[in-house]
Short mmCIF file of C-alpha atoms in Angstrom, two decimals:
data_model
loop_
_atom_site.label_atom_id
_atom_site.label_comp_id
_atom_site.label_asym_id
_atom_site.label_seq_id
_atom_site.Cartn_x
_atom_site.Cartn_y
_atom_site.Cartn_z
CA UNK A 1 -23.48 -15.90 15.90
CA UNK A 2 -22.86 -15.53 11.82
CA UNK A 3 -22.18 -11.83 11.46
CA UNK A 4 -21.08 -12.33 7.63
CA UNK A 5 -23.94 -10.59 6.42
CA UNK A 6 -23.96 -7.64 8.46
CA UNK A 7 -19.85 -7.08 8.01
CA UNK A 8 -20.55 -7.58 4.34
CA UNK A 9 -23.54 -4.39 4.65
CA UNK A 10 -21.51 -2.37 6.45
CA UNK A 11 -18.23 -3.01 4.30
CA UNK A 12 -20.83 -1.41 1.51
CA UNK A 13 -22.37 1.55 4.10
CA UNK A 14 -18.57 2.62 5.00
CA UNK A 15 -17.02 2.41 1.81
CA UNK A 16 -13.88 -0.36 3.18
CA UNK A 17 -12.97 -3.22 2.83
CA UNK A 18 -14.56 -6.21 4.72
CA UNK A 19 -11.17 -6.70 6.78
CA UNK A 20 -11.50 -3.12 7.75
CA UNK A 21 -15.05 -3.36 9.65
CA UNK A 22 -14.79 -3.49 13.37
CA UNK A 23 -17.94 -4.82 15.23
CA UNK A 24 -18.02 -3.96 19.31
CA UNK A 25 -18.03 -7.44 20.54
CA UNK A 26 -19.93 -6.27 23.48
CA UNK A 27 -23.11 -5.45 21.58
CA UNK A 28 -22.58 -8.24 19.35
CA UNK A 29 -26.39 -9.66 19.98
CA UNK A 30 -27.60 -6.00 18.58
CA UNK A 31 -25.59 -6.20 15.26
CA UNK A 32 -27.19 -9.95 14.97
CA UNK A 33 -30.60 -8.18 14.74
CA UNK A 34 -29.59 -5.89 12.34
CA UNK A 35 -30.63 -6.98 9.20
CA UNK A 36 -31.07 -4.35 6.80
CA UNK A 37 -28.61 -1.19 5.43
CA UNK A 38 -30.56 1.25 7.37
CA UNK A 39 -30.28 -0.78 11.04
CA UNK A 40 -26.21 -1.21 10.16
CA UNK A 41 -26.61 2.92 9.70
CA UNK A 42 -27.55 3.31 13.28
CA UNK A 43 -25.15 0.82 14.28
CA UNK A 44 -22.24 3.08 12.86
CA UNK A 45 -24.13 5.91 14.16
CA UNK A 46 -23.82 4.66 17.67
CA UNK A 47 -19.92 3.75 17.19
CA UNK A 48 -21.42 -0.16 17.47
CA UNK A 49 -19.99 -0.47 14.26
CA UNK A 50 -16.96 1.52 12.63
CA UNK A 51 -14.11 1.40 10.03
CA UNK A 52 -10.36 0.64 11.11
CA UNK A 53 -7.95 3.13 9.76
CA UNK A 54 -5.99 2.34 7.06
CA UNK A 55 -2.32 0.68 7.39
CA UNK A 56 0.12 2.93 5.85
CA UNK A 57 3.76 2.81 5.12
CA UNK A 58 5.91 4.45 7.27
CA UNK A 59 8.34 6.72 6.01
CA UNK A 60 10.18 7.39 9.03
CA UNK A 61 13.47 4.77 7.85
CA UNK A 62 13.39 5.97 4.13
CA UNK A 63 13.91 9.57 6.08
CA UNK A 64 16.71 8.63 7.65
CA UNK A 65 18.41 6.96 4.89
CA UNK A 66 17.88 10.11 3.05
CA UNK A 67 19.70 12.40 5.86
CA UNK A 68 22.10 9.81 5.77
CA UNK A 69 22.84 10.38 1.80
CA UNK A 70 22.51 13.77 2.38
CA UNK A 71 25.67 13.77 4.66
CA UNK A 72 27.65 11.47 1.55
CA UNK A 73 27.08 8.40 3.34
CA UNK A 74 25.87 4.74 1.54
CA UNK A 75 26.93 6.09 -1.75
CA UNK A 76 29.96 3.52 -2.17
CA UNK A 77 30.52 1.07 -5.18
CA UNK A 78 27.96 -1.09 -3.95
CA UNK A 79 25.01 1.37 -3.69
CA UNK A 80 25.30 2.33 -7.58
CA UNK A 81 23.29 1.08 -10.06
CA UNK A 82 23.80 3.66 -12.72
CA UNK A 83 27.21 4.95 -14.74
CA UNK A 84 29.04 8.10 -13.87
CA UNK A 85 27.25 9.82 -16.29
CA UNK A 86 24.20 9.13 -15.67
CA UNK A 87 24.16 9.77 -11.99
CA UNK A 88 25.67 13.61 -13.00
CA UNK A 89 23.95 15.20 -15.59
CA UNK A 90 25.88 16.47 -18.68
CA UNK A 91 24.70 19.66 -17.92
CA UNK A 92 25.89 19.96 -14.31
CA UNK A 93 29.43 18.24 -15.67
CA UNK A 94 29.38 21.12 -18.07
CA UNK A 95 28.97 23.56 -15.49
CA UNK A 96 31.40 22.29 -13.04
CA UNK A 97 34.18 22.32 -15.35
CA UNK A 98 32.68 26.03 -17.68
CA UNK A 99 32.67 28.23 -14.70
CA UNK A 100 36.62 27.84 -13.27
CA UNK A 101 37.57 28.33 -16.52
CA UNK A 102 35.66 31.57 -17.17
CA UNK A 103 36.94 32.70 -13.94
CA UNK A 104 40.26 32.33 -14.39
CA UNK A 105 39.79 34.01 -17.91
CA UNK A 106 38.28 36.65 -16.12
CA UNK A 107 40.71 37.25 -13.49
CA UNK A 108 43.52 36.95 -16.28
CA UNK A 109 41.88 39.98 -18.54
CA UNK A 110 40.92 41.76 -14.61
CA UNK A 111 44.76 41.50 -13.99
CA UNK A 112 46.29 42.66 -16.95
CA UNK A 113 47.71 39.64 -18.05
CA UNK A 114 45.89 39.39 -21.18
CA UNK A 115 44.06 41.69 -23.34
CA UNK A 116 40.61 41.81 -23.48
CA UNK A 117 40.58 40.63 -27.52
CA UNK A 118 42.79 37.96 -26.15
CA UNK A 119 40.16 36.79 -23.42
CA UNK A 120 37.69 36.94 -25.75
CA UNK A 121 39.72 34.62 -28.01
CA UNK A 122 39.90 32.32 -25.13
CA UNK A 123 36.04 32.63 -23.99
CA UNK A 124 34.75 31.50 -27.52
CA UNK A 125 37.64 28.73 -27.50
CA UNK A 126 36.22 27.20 -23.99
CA UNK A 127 32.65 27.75 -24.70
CA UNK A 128 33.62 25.00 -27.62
CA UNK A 129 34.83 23.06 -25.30
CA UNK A 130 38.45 22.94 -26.48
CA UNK A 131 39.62 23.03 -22.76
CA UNK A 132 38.72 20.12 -20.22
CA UNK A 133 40.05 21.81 -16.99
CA UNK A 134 41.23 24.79 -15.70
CA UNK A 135 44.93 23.16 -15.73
CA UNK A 136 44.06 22.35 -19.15
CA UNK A 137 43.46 25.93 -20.00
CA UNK A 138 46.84 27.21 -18.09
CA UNK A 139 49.09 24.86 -20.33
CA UNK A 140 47.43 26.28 -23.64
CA UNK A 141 48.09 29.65 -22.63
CA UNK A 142 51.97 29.16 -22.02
CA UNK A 143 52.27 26.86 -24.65
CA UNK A 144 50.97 29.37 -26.90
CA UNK A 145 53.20 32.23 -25.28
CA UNK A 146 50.19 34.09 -24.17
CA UNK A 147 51.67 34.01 -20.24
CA UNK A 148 54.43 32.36 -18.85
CA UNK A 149 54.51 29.93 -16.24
#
């Protein structure tokens, strides 16, 4: 009862691996017969002989982990592998700390506080980056007199 042959055929007739043919070992004396490609053919045509699925990785823990992160969770000390930097983009730092500023430049000029050449002063100072934080900004402008505390 040496089947090697015929699981090696119809390896080759359905495309899979040898591991991956499945032989009905109730009609086991039939597949002995079979000798050539065309008698494995009928074999898979009958559902004598067929191909196991595929194993796949399941992705039902890496989903989890990922709703976990999502919530700020697993994101300690321990979990890093890269610097500060490098986990936030320069960009996005840029951003974060670009827009307050602008807005409270914005809400200064809106308000009356300064004038408008002044905010523009201001605009073209922070888009060089002379100002690090909002607070930053604030104790420029009354150091400078521009408003007071």
């Amino acid at each position: 009862m040496n089947l090697r042959n015929q699981r090696r055929i119809a390896a080759e007739v359905l495309k899979c691996g040898e591991n991956r043919v499945w032989i009905d070992p109730d009609e086991i004396e039939e597949v002995e017969k079979a000798v050539t490609r065309q008698d494995i053919r009928n074999l898979v045509k009958k559902g004598i002989i067929s191909a196991k699925k595929k194993k796949g990785v399941s992705r039902a823990r890496a989903r989890i982990l990922h709703e976990q992160r999502k919530k700020g969770r697993r994101r300690g000390h321990g979990s890093r592998k890269g610097a500060a930097y490098a986990r936030r983009p320069k960009k996005v730092r840029w951003i974060l700390t670009i827009r307050p500023i602008r807005r409270y430049l914005r809400q200064l000029r809106d308000d009356g506080i300064i004038a408008p050449a002044v905010y523009r002063r201001y605009y073209a100072r922070a888009k060089g980056g002379e100002f690090k934080s909002k607070h930053h900004l604030k104790t420029h402008l009354i150091m400078e007199g521009v408003i007071k505390e």
